[in-house]
Amino acid sequence: MRLHITWLGLAALVGAGCATSEDALGTDTQDTGTPVMEVSAAVQHDVSPALRDATPFERATETHADRPLRLIRTPGPENDDPIVQSVPGPSVGVTTGINFAGVGNGDYGFAPDAAPPDTNGVVGATQYVQWVNESFAVFDKATGAIATGFPKLGNSVWAGFGGGCQTNNDGDPIVQYDKAANRWILTQFSVSTTPFLQCVAVSTTPDATGTYNRYAFQYANFPDYPKLGVWPDAYYITFNMFSNTFQGAQACAFDRAAMLAGAPATQICFQQSTSVSSLLPSDLDGATAPPAGSPNFLLTLATTTSLNLFKFKVNSFSPPSATFTGPTTIPVAGFTTACRNGGVCIPQSGTSQQLDSLSDRLMYRLAYRRFADHDALVVNHSVAINRKGPSGIRWYELRSPGTGAFSLFQSGTFAPDSSWRFMGSIAMDKLGDIAVGYSVSSSAIHPAIRYAVRTPADPAGTLEAENSIKEGGGSQLSGLDRWGDYSALTIDPVDDCTFWYTNEYLKASGTFNWSTQIASFKVAGCQ
């Protein structure tokens, strides 16, 4: 989350008891009952002018850093990670594609005024769209050239819309691509004034610079850390909800068919107990849809030895008849979250300032893919390798025989040397090859952007040799520990082979001077 207001101002909005970086977002032992369905119509909708013609709003001149709101879990025993991979596997090779600057310090006339950047992006048929706090840009995916008039401020999407979506530029953005419809989805929240809103725009054509069907959905509580997944029957979004205290995660479904048509749209939501936080909705990859009538699958960390899987099925928006079921507990190898409770401990070269691991949650995305004989979900988070050593990327592949009954198929913790790996994103191509992108840092190196891949022929639970996208030129200095909040690895919808990854790094040491990079690659043999 990134805000234009101070945490004192946030407390005034949502109550004096609002959590700060040292406060508990909740615990993993509470339970307040079965979620109840809540239904509401978008409070406003229209069709925008062409986005390419939008006039950017004036950028703020002061800098802003947010504080993480996190779940305090009971730490597990500080044992060595039982499935750590300390040596990379042999490499079958990758084919590198394009590698170019995203929106960041000194690029395309941009200067950051917020941290962390919440770096995310997605690839479409001919374009790549990246959104960082507080701006976004459209690129030609063949050349990396930025579209004329970009980057633009996030709230320029809602210019002329009125209300908080137009006035506020509060961040926590997600950009998605609906592969089946060839449409873009742009969304950020409006929370620096009330009412609290999620601002959602769905393109009317495959051109990300064109017109959009725009919507504002309202919430009684503060909707933090939204994450969006595309599914055949709805756009599913999750939040961590706050009033004066943490209220639990909330899962909502937006009426996809109505929003593609520009018609009035409804959302269906299920508020969870305070024991549930940071849910990730499943996000469809590939051209093959889930089995007919399949629910959306949502996943979260449950304990230090398990994940919890929920199922959200819309059934109908009119009249609403959705169901939300679960959790199903999926046992995994025991882990200790990096930095104990997901806090600050990642070292950097040349400074005593450490970075936030944000390891208290699964990291965006929860990628879903349908194969001929099974369904697969892949997801990752950051864990401690041992009580003194570095953090590694813990990744999971869950499989179901097409029934929705997922179980753990394989998992691993990638830590091939003494550097600290965190802030990951994972995806799978049409052949079942898996890639994970992430940040890497240590007392000997500046934060860098790297990735590793595996093929189905590799030994279970292992990744191949690490590859570099961008090595950092500097470290983040005193007074700013936030890093990332999330990154994004997505799959090209044209060949269903090419991975596209974006994350942050620094060209030189400093604060509020982050840059980002966008790169593509594919595993050798995928055509």
Short mmCIF file of C-alpha atoms in Angstrom, two decimals:
data_model
loop_
_atom_site.label_atom_id
_atom_site.label_comp_id
_atom_site.label_asym_id
_atom_site.label_seq_id
_atom_site.Cartn_x
_atom_site.Cartn_y
_atom_site.Cartn_z
CA MET A 1 0.00 0.00 0.00
CA ARG A 2 1.15 3.56 -0.73
CA LEU A 3 -0.67 6.64 0.48
CA HIS A 4 -0.51 10.41 0.07
CA ILE A 5 -1.44 10.71 3.74
CA THR A 6 0.54 10.07 6.87
CA TRP A 7 -0.25 7.14 9.13
CA LEU A 8 -1.64 9.64 11.61
CA GLY A 9 -3.99 10.76 8.85
CA LEU A 10 -4.89 7.16 8.09
CA ALA A 11 -5.72 6.57 11.72
CA ALA A 12 -8.04 9.55 11.58
CA LEU A 13 -9.80 7.99 8.61
CA VAL A 14 -10.18 4.43 9.83
CA GLY A 15 -9.84 4.84 13.57
CA ALA A 16 -7.18 5.59 16.11
CA GLY A 17 -6.36 1.90 16.50
CA CYS A 18 -5.17 1.37 12.92
CA ALA A 19 -2.16 -0.96 12.68
CA THR A 20 1.34 0.29 11.94
CA SER A 21 4.43 -1.59 10.85
CA GLU A 22 4.90 -3.04 14.32
CA ASP A 23 1.22 -3.81 14.95
CA ALA A 24 -0.55 -7.10 14.40
CA LEU A 25 -2.74 -7.28 11.34
CA GLY A 26 -4.39 -10.23 13.10
CA THR A 27 -3.39 -13.60 14.47
CA ASP A 28 -3.58 -17.09 13.08
CA THR A 29 -5.79 -18.48 15.85
CA GLN A 30 -9.02 -16.43 15.69
CA ASP A 31 -12.24 -17.47 14.02
CA THR A 32 -15.44 -15.43 13.85
CA GLY A 33 -17.70 -17.70 11.84
CA THR A 34 -18.95 -18.44 8.33
CA PRO A 35 -18.57 -15.63 5.74
CA VAL A 36 -21.82 -13.90 4.79
CA MET A 37 -22.54 -12.80 1.23
CA GLU A 38 -22.70 -9.02 0.65
CA VAL A 39 -23.99 -7.63 -2.66
CA SER A 40 -23.69 -4.07 -3.94
CA ALA A 41 -23.89 -2.23 -7.24
CA ALA A 42 -21.10 -0.02 -8.53
CA VAL A 43 -21.82 3.46 -7.18
CA GLN A 44 -20.79 5.01 -10.49
CA HIS A 45 -19.90 3.96 -14.05
CA ASP A 46 -19.29 5.52 -17.45
CA VAL A 47 -17.17 5.23 -20.61
CA SER A 48 -13.96 7.24 -20.73
CA PRO A 49 -12.44 9.25 -23.54
CA ALA A 50 -9.43 7.62 -25.18
CA LEU A 51 -6.75 7.20 -22.56
CA ARG A 52 -4.06 8.33 -24.99
CA ASP A 53 -5.68 11.79 -24.89
CA ALA A 54 -5.98 12.02 -21.10
CA THR A 55 -4.23 15.00 -19.55
CA PRO A 56 -2.11 13.95 -16.57
CA PHE A 57 -2.90 15.53 -13.23
CA GLU A 58 -0.15 17.51 -11.53
CA ARG A 59 2.26 15.33 -9.61
CA ALA A 60 2.74 15.83 -5.87
CA THR A 61 6.08 17.39 -4.90
CA GLU A 62 6.61 15.71 -1.53
CA THR A 63 7.61 12.09 -1.05
CA HIS A 64 5.56 9.45 0.76
CA ALA A 65 6.38 6.04 2.20
CA ASP A 66 3.79 3.68 3.61
CA ARG A 67 4.12 1.22 6.44
CA PRO A 68 3.19 -2.45 5.97
CA LEU A 69 0.10 -3.83 7.67
CA ARG A 70 0.88 -7.45 8.39
CA LEU A 71 -0.43 -10.55 10.07
CA ILE A 72 1.61 -11.54 13.12
CA ARG A 73 1.88 -15.32 12.98
CA THR A 74 3.21 -17.62 15.65
CA PRO A 75 6.78 -18.21 14.46
CA GLY A 76 7.72 -21.79 13.74
CA PRO A 77 10.81 -23.45 15.15
CA GLU A 78 13.97 -21.85 13.78
CA ASN A 79 15.23 -25.01 12.14
CA ASP A 80 17.01 -25.30 8.82
CA ASP A 81 14.52 -25.27 5.96
CA PRO A 82 13.80 -28.96 5.22
CA ILE A 83 13.49 -28.55 1.43
CA VAL A 84 16.14 -25.95 0.72
CA GLN A 85 17.88 -26.17 -2.65
CA SER A 86 21.37 -24.85 -1.96
CA VAL A 87 22.83 -25.72 -5.37
CA PRO A 88 21.14 -24.79 -8.67
CA GLY A 89 20.23 -27.60 -11.00
CA PRO A 90 21.76 -28.07 -14.47
CA SER A 91 20.44 -25.60 -17.03
CA VAL A 92 18.59 -26.53 -20.22
CA GLY A 93 18.84 -22.88 -21.19
CA VAL A 94 16.53 -19.97 -21.75
CA THR A 95 16.00 -17.75 -24.75
CA THR A 96 16.18 -14.14 -23.71
CA GLY A 97 13.92 -11.62 -25.36
CA ILE A 98 13.57 -7.91 -24.80
CA ASN A 99 14.99 -6.12 -21.73
CA PHE A 100 14.19 -2.43 -21.25
CA ALA A 101 13.59 0.29 -18.67
CA GLY A 102 10.19 0.51 -17.05
CA VAL A 103 8.78 3.55 -15.31
CA GLY A 104 11.37 4.72 -12.80
CA ASN A 105 13.83 7.37 -11.76
CA GLY A 106 15.16 9.31 -14.73
CA ASP A 107 13.31 7.25 -17.34
CA TYR A 108 10.70 8.81 -19.62
CA GLY A 109 10.76 12.02 -17.57
CA PHE A 110 9.64 10.22 -14.41
CA ALA A 111 10.71 10.94 -10.82
CA PRO A 112 9.32 8.82 -7.95
CA ASP A 113 7.42 10.52 -5.14
CA ALA A 114 6.16 7.36 -3.44
CA ALA A 115 7.55 4.14 -2.03
CA PRO A 116 7.38 1.26 -2.44
CA PRO A 117 6.65 1.21 -6.20
CA ASP A 118 4.18 -1.72 -6.11
CA THR A 119 5.73 -2.76 -9.41
CA ASN A 120 3.40 -4.76 -11.60
CA GLY A 121 2.63 -5.21 -15.28
CA VAL A 122 1.10 -7.56 -17.79
CA VAL A 123 1.61 -8.50 -21.43
CA GLY A 124 -1.14 -8.46 -24.07
CA ALA A 125 -1.36 -9.23 -27.76
CA THR A 126 0.84 -6.35 -28.92
CA GLN A 127 1.45 -4.18 -25.84
CA TYR A 128 2.89 -4.36 -22.34
CA VAL A 129 1.30 -2.21 -19.62
CA GLN A 130 3.22 -1.46 -16.44
CA TRP A 131 1.83 0.33 -13.38
CA VAL A 132 3.90 1.62 -10.48
CA ASN A 133 3.03 4.06 -7.73
CA GLU A 134 1.74 6.46 -8.90
CA SER A 135 1.97 6.21 -12.68
CA PHE A 136 1.59 3.76 -15.53
CA ALA A 137 2.78 3.39 -19.10
CA VAL A 138 2.00 1.47 -22.28
CA PHE A 139 4.86 -0.07 -24.25
CA ASP A 140 5.18 -1.76 -27.66
CA LYS A 141 6.04 -5.32 -26.65
CA ALA A 142 8.07 -5.93 -29.83
CA THR A 143 10.38 -2.93 -29.43
CA GLY A 144 9.96 -1.70 -25.85
CA ALA A 145 9.09 1.77 -27.14
CA ILE A 146 6.84 3.77 -24.82
CA ALA A 147 3.56 5.04 -26.25
CA THR A 148 3.32 8.77 -26.92
CA GLY A 149 2.13 10.77 -23.92
CA PHE A 150 3.14 8.20 -21.30
CA PRO A 151 3.76 7.69 -18.45
CA LYS A 152 0.54 9.10 -17.02
CA LEU A 153 -0.63 9.44 -13.45
CA GLY A 154 -2.86 6.63 -12.25
CA ASN A 155 -5.93 8.77 -11.69
CA SER A 156 -5.76 10.14 -15.23
CA VAL A 157 -7.64 6.91 -16.12
CA TRP A 158 -10.60 8.44 -14.26
CA ALA A 159 -10.27 12.04 -15.52
CA GLY A 160 -13.79 13.50 -15.78
CA PHE A 161 -15.25 10.62 -13.76
CA GLY A 162 -15.65 12.67 -10.58
CA GLY A 163 -15.35 11.67 -6.94
CA GLY A 164 -12.40 10.00 -5.26
CA CYS A 165 -11.35 7.97 -8.31
CA GLN A 166 -10.66 11.20 -10.19
CA THR A 167 -9.39 13.28 -7.28
CA ASN A 168 -7.17 10.78 -5.49
CA ASN A 169 -4.16 8.90 -6.81
CA ASP A 170 -3.68 6.50 -3.93
CA GLY A 171 -2.00 3.52 -5.55
CA ASP A 172 -1.97 -0.18 -4.67
CA PRO A 173 -2.45 -0.62 -8.43
CA ILE A 174 -2.98 -3.82 -10.40
CA VAL A 175 -3.08 -4.08 -14.19
CA GLN A 176 -4.46 -7.27 -15.73
CA TYR A 177 -5.16 -8.62 -19.23
CA ASP A 178 -8.31 -10.62 -19.93
CA LYS A 179 -6.90 -13.06 -22.51
CA ALA A 180 -10.25 -14.52 -23.56
CA ALA A 181 -11.73 -11.08 -24.27
CA ASN A 182 -8.51 -9.27 -25.28
CA ARG A 183 -9.22 -6.46 -22.82
CA TRP A 184 -7.17 -4.63 -20.20
CA ILE A 185 -8.22 -4.11 -16.57
CA LEU A 186 -6.73 -1.18 -14.65
CA THR A 187 -7.50 -0.76 -10.97
CA GLN A 188 -6.36 1.20 -7.91
CA PHE A 189 -8.02 2.24 -4.69
CA SER A 190 -9.21 5.65 -3.45
CA VAL A 191 -8.71 5.84 0.31
CA SER A 192 -7.27 9.25 1.20
CA THR A 193 -10.84 10.54 1.40
CA THR A 194 -14.07 8.71 2.14
CA PRO A 195 -16.01 6.85 0.92
CA PHE A 196 -13.44 4.12 0.35
CA LEU A 197 -13.50 3.04 -3.30
CA GLN A 198 -11.96 0.53 -5.65
CA CYS A 199 -11.62 2.20 -9.05
CA VAL A 200 -11.80 -0.27 -11.93
CA ALA A 201 -11.49 0.36 -15.68
CA VAL A 202 -11.98 -2.28 -18.40
CA SER A 203 -10.83 -1.40 -21.92
CA THR A 204 -13.37 -1.41 -24.72
CA THR A 205 -10.80 -2.71 -27.26
CA PRO A 206 -7.46 -4.58 -27.21
CA ASP A 207 -5.69 -1.18 -27.39
CA ALA A 208 -4.56 -0.16 -23.89
CA THR A 209 -4.45 3.51 -24.96
CA GLY A 210 -8.10 3.57 -26.02
CA THR A 211 -11.41 4.00 -24.19
CA TYR A 212 -12.45 2.25 -20.97
CA ASN A 213 -15.62 1.24 -19.16
CA ARG A 214 -15.05 2.83 -15.73
CA TYR A 215 -16.51 1.76 -12.37
CA ALA A 216 -16.30 2.71 -8.70
CA PHE A 217 -17.15 0.12 -6.05
CA GLN A 218 -17.63 1.27 -2.45
CA TYR A 219 -16.61 -0.33 0.87
CA ALA A 220 -17.46 0.45 4.46
CA ASN A 221 -13.95 -0.42 5.61
CA PHE A 222 -10.45 0.41 4.38
CA PRO A 223 -9.65 -2.02 1.48
CA ASP A 224 -5.89 -2.57 1.75
CA TYR A 225 -3.57 -4.56 -0.53
CA PRO A 226 -6.02 -5.43 -3.35
CA LYS A 227 -5.09 -8.31 -5.67
CA LEU A 228 -7.02 -9.12 -8.86
CA GLY A 229 -7.46 -12.39 -10.77
CA VAL A 230 -9.18 -12.96 -14.12
CA TRP A 231 -11.64 -15.88 -14.33
CA PRO A 232 -14.31 -16.80 -16.92
CA ASP A 233 -17.29 -15.81 -14.76
CA ALA A 234 -15.91 -12.77 -12.92
CA TYR A 235 -12.97 -10.61 -12.00
CA TYR A 236 -12.04 -11.73 -8.50
CA ILE A 237 -10.39 -9.29 -6.10
CA THR A 238 -9.19 -9.64 -2.53
CA PHE A 239 -8.45 -7.11 0.22
CA ASN A 240 -7.23 -6.87 3.80
CA MET A 241 -10.01 -4.89 5.48
CA PHE A 242 -9.60 -2.39 8.32
CA SER A 243 -11.88 -0.25 10.44
CA ASN A 244 -10.17 0.83 13.66
CA THR A 245 -8.77 -2.72 13.78
CA PHE A 246 -8.17 -5.50 11.28
CA GLN A 247 -11.47 -7.01 10.10
CA GLY A 248 -10.10 -9.93 8.07
CA ALA A 249 -9.63 -10.51 4.38
CA GLN A 250 -12.49 -9.85 2.00
CA ALA A 251 -13.00 -11.62 -1.33
CA CYS A 252 -15.16 -9.97 -4.00
CA ALA A 253 -16.26 -10.82 -7.53
CA PHE A 254 -16.97 -8.12 -10.13
CA ASP A 255 -19.50 -8.85 -12.90
CA ARG A 256 -17.11 -9.48 -15.80
CA ALA A 257 -19.77 -9.75 -18.52
CA ALA A 258 -21.39 -6.46 -17.53
CA MET A 259 -18.08 -4.63 -17.30
CA LEU A 260 -16.95 -5.87 -20.71
CA ALA A 261 -20.22 -4.51 -22.12
CA GLY A 262 -20.09 -1.23 -20.21
CA ALA A 263 -23.37 -2.05 -18.44
CA PRO A 264 -24.23 -1.41 -14.76
CA ALA A 265 -22.21 -3.90 -12.69
CA THR A 266 -22.55 -5.60 -9.31
CA GLN A 267 -19.99 -6.96 -6.89
CA ILE A 268 -20.50 -9.96 -4.61
CA CYS A 269 -18.28 -10.05 -1.51
CA PHE A 270 -17.58 -12.43 1.36
CA GLN A 271 -15.97 -10.96 4.47
CA GLN A 272 -13.63 -13.39 6.20
CA SER A 273 -12.76 -13.75 9.87
CA THR A 274 -9.72 -12.07 11.37
CA SER A 275 -7.84 -15.36 11.08
CA VAL A 276 -7.73 -14.95 7.27
CA SER A 277 -5.47 -12.39 5.62
CA SER A 278 -3.82 -11.67 2.28
CA LEU A 279 -5.88 -14.06 0.17
CA LEU A 280 -4.72 -14.47 -3.43
CA PRO A 281 -7.37 -15.17 -6.11
CA SER A 282 -6.42 -17.57 -8.89
CA ASP A 283 -5.57 -15.95 -12.22
CA LEU A 284 -6.13 -17.86 -15.46
CA ASP A 285 -3.18 -18.47 -17.79
CA GLY A 286 -3.39 -20.16 -21.19
CA ALA A 287 -6.15 -20.56 -23.73
CA THR A 288 -7.91 -23.46 -22.01
CA ALA A 289 -10.63 -22.43 -19.58
CA PRO A 290 -11.17 -24.18 -16.24
CA PRO A 291 -13.78 -26.98 -16.22
CA ALA A 292 -17.30 -25.63 -16.74
CA GLY A 293 -18.67 -24.15 -13.54
CA SER A 294 -15.33 -24.19 -11.77
CA PRO A 295 -15.07 -21.87 -8.79
CA ASN A 296 -12.23 -19.44 -8.43
CA PHE A 297 -9.58 -20.79 -6.06
CA LEU A 298 -8.13 -18.58 -3.33
CA LEU A 299 -5.05 -19.39 -1.29
CA THR A 300 -3.39 -18.05 1.85
CA LEU A 301 -0.75 -19.06 4.37
CA ALA A 302 -2.49 -20.94 7.18
CA THR A 303 0.20 -22.07 9.61
CA THR A 304 3.94 -22.64 9.35
CA THR A 305 3.18 -26.09 7.94
CA SER A 306 0.11 -25.52 5.78
CA LEU A 307 -1.77 -23.47 3.19
CA ASN A 308 -5.52 -22.86 3.18
CA LEU A 309 -7.52 -23.17 -0.05
CA PHE A 310 -10.97 -21.58 -0.49
CA LYS A 311 -13.48 -21.79 -3.35
CA PHE A 312 -15.55 -18.81 -4.53
CA LYS A 313 -18.30 -19.61 -7.05
CA VAL A 314 -20.48 -16.78 -8.37
CA ASN A 315 -23.29 -18.90 -9.87
CA SER A 316 -25.28 -15.78 -10.78
CA PHE A 317 -25.04 -12.03 -10.30
CA SER A 318 -28.78 -11.59 -10.84
CA PRO A 319 -30.24 -12.76 -8.61
CA PRO A 320 -27.03 -13.27 -6.62
CA SER A 321 -26.46 -16.87 -5.60
CA ALA A 322 -22.74 -17.14 -4.90
CA THR A 323 -21.05 -19.58 -2.53
CA PHE A 324 -17.79 -19.33 -0.63
CA THR A 325 -16.46 -22.57 0.86
CA GLY A 326 -13.38 -23.77 2.71
CA PRO A 327 -10.81 -23.82 3.86
CA THR A 328 -9.20 -27.03 2.73
CA THR A 329 -5.88 -27.35 4.53
CA ILE A 330 -2.94 -28.35 2.34
CA PRO A 331 0.08 -29.59 4.34
CA VAL A 332 3.49 -28.30 3.21
CA ALA A 333 7.05 -28.58 4.47
CA GLY A 334 7.53 -26.49 7.59
CA PHE A 335 8.91 -22.99 7.22
CA THR A 336 9.85 -19.91 9.16
CA THR A 337 8.90 -16.66 7.47
CA ALA A 338 11.89 -14.54 6.48
CA CYS A 339 12.78 -11.94 9.11
CA ARG A 340 10.70 -13.95 11.61
CA ASN A 341 7.35 -12.22 11.06
CA GLY A 342 7.84 -10.85 7.61
CA GLY A 343 9.60 -7.71 8.75
CA VAL A 344 12.83 -5.87 8.00
CA CYS A 345 16.11 -7.80 7.82
CA ILE A 346 17.27 -7.99 4.17
CA PRO A 347 20.87 -6.64 4.00
CA GLN A 348 22.28 -4.45 1.21
CA SER A 349 25.77 -3.54 0.12
CA GLY A 350 27.30 -0.35 1.48
CA THR A 351 24.67 0.54 4.08
CA SER A 352 23.27 -0.64 7.39
CA GLN A 353 19.75 0.06 6.09
CA GLN A 354 17.85 -3.21 5.69
CA LEU A 355 14.81 -3.99 3.50
CA ASP A 356 11.36 -5.32 4.28
CA SER A 357 10.88 -8.96 3.25
CA LEU A 358 7.06 -8.83 3.34
CA SER A 359 7.24 -12.57 3.91
CA ASP A 360 4.10 -12.80 6.02
CA ARG A 361 2.00 -13.48 2.89
CA LEU A 362 1.88 -15.36 -0.39
CA MET A 363 3.14 -13.16 -3.22
CA TYR A 364 1.16 -12.13 -6.31
CA ARG A 365 0.19 -14.04 -8.53
CA LEU A 366 -1.60 -17.32 -7.82
CA ALA A 367 -1.31 -18.58 -11.40
CA TYR A 368 -3.76 -21.22 -12.65
CA ARG A 369 -3.39 -23.41 -15.74
CA ARG A 370 -5.55 -26.18 -17.19
CA PHE A 371 -3.86 -29.21 -18.79
CA ALA A 372 -5.41 -32.23 -20.48
CA ASP A 373 -5.15 -34.42 -17.38
CA HIS A 374 -4.90 -31.97 -14.48
CA ASP A 375 -5.18 -28.40 -13.23
CA ALA A 376 -2.18 -26.62 -11.72
CA LEU A 377 -1.71 -23.70 -9.33
CA VAL A 378 1.71 -22.15 -8.67
CA VAL A 379 2.54 -19.63 -5.95
CA ASN A 380 5.50 -18.44 -3.86
CA HIS A 381 6.58 -16.64 -0.66
CA SER A 382 9.85 -15.83 1.16
CA VAL A 383 11.20 -17.98 3.98
CA ALA A 384 14.21 -18.12 6.27
CA ILE A 385 16.80 -20.76 5.39
CA ASN A 386 18.01 -20.99 8.99
CA ARG A 387 18.12 -18.80 12.08
CA LYS A 388 21.16 -16.83 10.90
CA GLY A 389 21.27 -17.32 7.17
CA PRO A 390 19.61 -15.77 4.14
CA SER A 391 16.04 -15.87 2.90
CA GLY A 392 14.98 -18.00 -0.04
CA ILE A 393 12.05 -18.32 -2.41
CA ARG A 394 9.64 -21.05 -1.26
CA TRP A 395 7.51 -22.13 -4.22
CA TYR A 396 4.66 -24.60 -4.63
CA GLU A 397 2.92 -26.44 -7.45
CA LEU A 398 -0.52 -27.71 -6.48
CA ARG A 399 -2.43 -30.11 -8.73
CA SER A 400 -6.00 -31.31 -9.08
CA PRO A 401 -7.36 -34.01 -11.44
CA GLY A 402 -9.90 -31.46 -12.68
CA THR A 403 -12.19 -31.80 -9.67
CA GLY A 404 -10.95 -28.78 -7.71
CA ALA A 405 -9.43 -31.07 -5.07
CA PHE A 406 -5.93 -29.58 -5.03
CA SER A 407 -3.01 -31.12 -3.19
CA LEU A 408 0.70 -30.45 -3.10
CA PHE A 409 2.49 -31.89 -6.14
CA GLN A 410 5.94 -30.43 -5.53
CA SER A 411 7.69 -27.61 -3.69
CA GLY A 412 11.14 -26.23 -3.06
CA THR A 413 13.05 -23.42 -1.39
CA PHE A 414 15.51 -21.81 -3.79
CA ALA A 415 18.63 -20.47 -2.03
CA PRO A 416 21.62 -21.39 -4.21
CA ASP A 417 24.12 -19.14 -2.38
CA SER A 418 24.45 -16.78 0.60
CA SER A 419 22.40 -13.93 -0.95
CA TRP A 420 18.87 -13.12 0.22
CA ARG A 421 16.01 -13.80 -2.24
CA PHE A 422 12.57 -12.25 -1.74
CA MET A 423 9.68 -10.38 -3.43
CA GLY A 424 9.01 -13.19 -5.92
CA SER A 425 6.42 -13.85 -8.61
CA ILE A 426 5.81 -17.20 -10.32
CA ALA A 427 4.13 -18.51 -13.50
CA MET A 428 3.91 -21.62 -15.69
CA ASP A 429 3.98 -21.92 -19.51
CA LYS A 430 1.93 -24.23 -21.74
CA LEU A 431 4.47 -27.08 -21.44
CA GLY A 432 4.52 -26.98 -17.65
CA ASP A 433 7.83 -25.11 -17.41
CA ILE A 434 7.91 -22.93 -14.28
CA ALA A 435 9.70 -19.59 -13.86
CA VAL A 436 10.18 -17.52 -10.71
CA GLY A 437 11.35 -13.88 -10.74
CA TYR A 438 12.52 -12.15 -7.57
CA SER A 439 14.77 -9.58 -5.88
CA VAL A 440 18.25 -10.56 -4.65
CA SER A 441 20.35 -8.62 -2.13
CA SER A 442 23.16 -9.10 0.38
CA SER A 443 25.84 -7.21 2.24
CA ALA A 444 28.04 -7.77 -0.82
CA ILE A 445 25.62 -6.74 -3.61
CA HIS A 446 23.05 -4.05 -4.31
CA PRO A 447 19.45 -5.26 -4.83
CA ALA A 448 19.16 -6.98 -8.21
CA ILE A 449 16.44 -8.54 -10.38
CA ARG A 450 16.94 -12.21 -11.28
CA TYR A 451 14.97 -15.33 -12.18
CA ALA A 452 15.24 -19.11 -12.37
CA VAL A 453 13.30 -21.72 -14.34
CA ARG A 454 12.59 -25.43 -14.34
CA THR A 455 11.16 -27.94 -16.79
CA PRO A 456 9.01 -30.99 -16.01
CA ALA A 457 12.12 -33.13 -16.64
CA ASP A 458 14.02 -31.53 -13.75
CA PRO A 459 14.09 -33.29 -10.36
CA ALA A 460 11.01 -32.41 -8.32
CA GLY A 461 11.35 -29.35 -6.13
CA THR A 462 14.36 -27.89 -7.97
CA LEU A 463 15.06 -24.85 -10.13
CA GLU A 464 17.84 -24.48 -12.66
CA ALA A 465 20.70 -21.96 -12.73
CA GLU A 466 19.88 -18.35 -11.90
CA ASN A 467 19.66 -15.68 -14.63
CA SER A 468 20.09 -11.91 -14.30
CA ILE A 469 17.68 -9.28 -15.63
CA LYS A 470 19.23 -6.22 -13.98
CA GLU A 471 22.01 -5.89 -11.42
CA GLY A 472 21.53 -3.01 -9.02
CA GLY A 473 23.76 0.06 -9.12
CA GLY A 474 22.93 1.20 -5.60
CA SER A 475 21.23 0.45 -2.31
CA GLN A 476 18.25 2.06 -0.60
CA LEU A 477 19.54 4.30 2.18
CA SER A 478 18.64 5.25 5.73
CA GLY A 479 15.03 5.99 6.57
CA LEU A 480 13.38 3.85 3.87
CA ASP A 481 13.05 0.09 4.34
CA ARG A 482 10.08 -0.56 2.06
CA TRP A 483 10.80 -2.63 -1.05
CA GLY A 484 8.50 -3.83 -3.78
CA ASP A 485 5.29 -4.82 -2.01
CA TYR A 486 4.91 -7.01 -5.10
CA SER A 487 6.28 -7.74 -8.59
CA ALA A 488 4.71 -9.50 -11.58
CA LEU A 489 5.59 -12.45 -13.81
CA THR A 490 3.03 -13.00 -16.59
CA ILE A 491 2.72 -15.15 -19.72
CA ASP A 492 2.47 -13.88 -23.29
CA PRO A 493 -1.02 -14.79 -24.58
CA VAL A 494 0.20 -15.10 -28.19
CA ASP A 495 2.70 -17.97 -27.86
CA ASP A 496 1.84 -19.05 -24.28
CA CYS A 497 5.59 -19.58 -23.80
CA THR A 498 7.20 -16.21 -23.19
CA PHE A 499 7.48 -15.00 -19.60
CA TRP A 500 7.46 -11.24 -18.91
CA TYR A 501 8.82 -10.00 -15.58
CA THR A 502 8.98 -6.58 -13.92
CA ASN A 503 10.49 -5.58 -10.59
CA GLU A 504 12.41 -2.70 -9.01
CA TYR A 505 16.10 -1.87 -8.55
CA LEU A 506 18.22 1.26 -7.93
CA LYS A 507 20.65 2.83 -10.39
CA ALA A 508 22.49 4.56 -7.55
CA SER A 509 22.23 4.59 -3.77
CA GLY A 510 19.59 6.89 -2.32
CA THR A 511 15.97 7.13 -1.21
CA PHE A 512 12.90 7.64 -3.39
CA ASN A 513 15.04 7.04 -6.48
CA TRP A 514 13.93 3.55 -7.49
CA SER A 515 13.89 2.37 -11.08
CA THR A 516 12.19 -0.62 -12.69
CA GLN A 517 13.01 -3.04 -15.47
CA ILE A 518 10.86 -5.11 -17.83
CA ALA A 519 12.24 -8.25 -19.49
CA SER A 520 11.02 -11.28 -21.42
CA PHE A 521 12.42 -14.80 -21.75
CA LYS A 522 11.26 -18.33 -22.48
CA VAL A 523 12.47 -21.80 -21.64
CA ALA A 524 14.31 -23.49 -24.48
CA GLY A 525 12.03 -25.91 -26.31
CA CYS A 526 8.78 -23.99 -25.82
CA GLN A 527 7.53 -22.72 -29.19
#
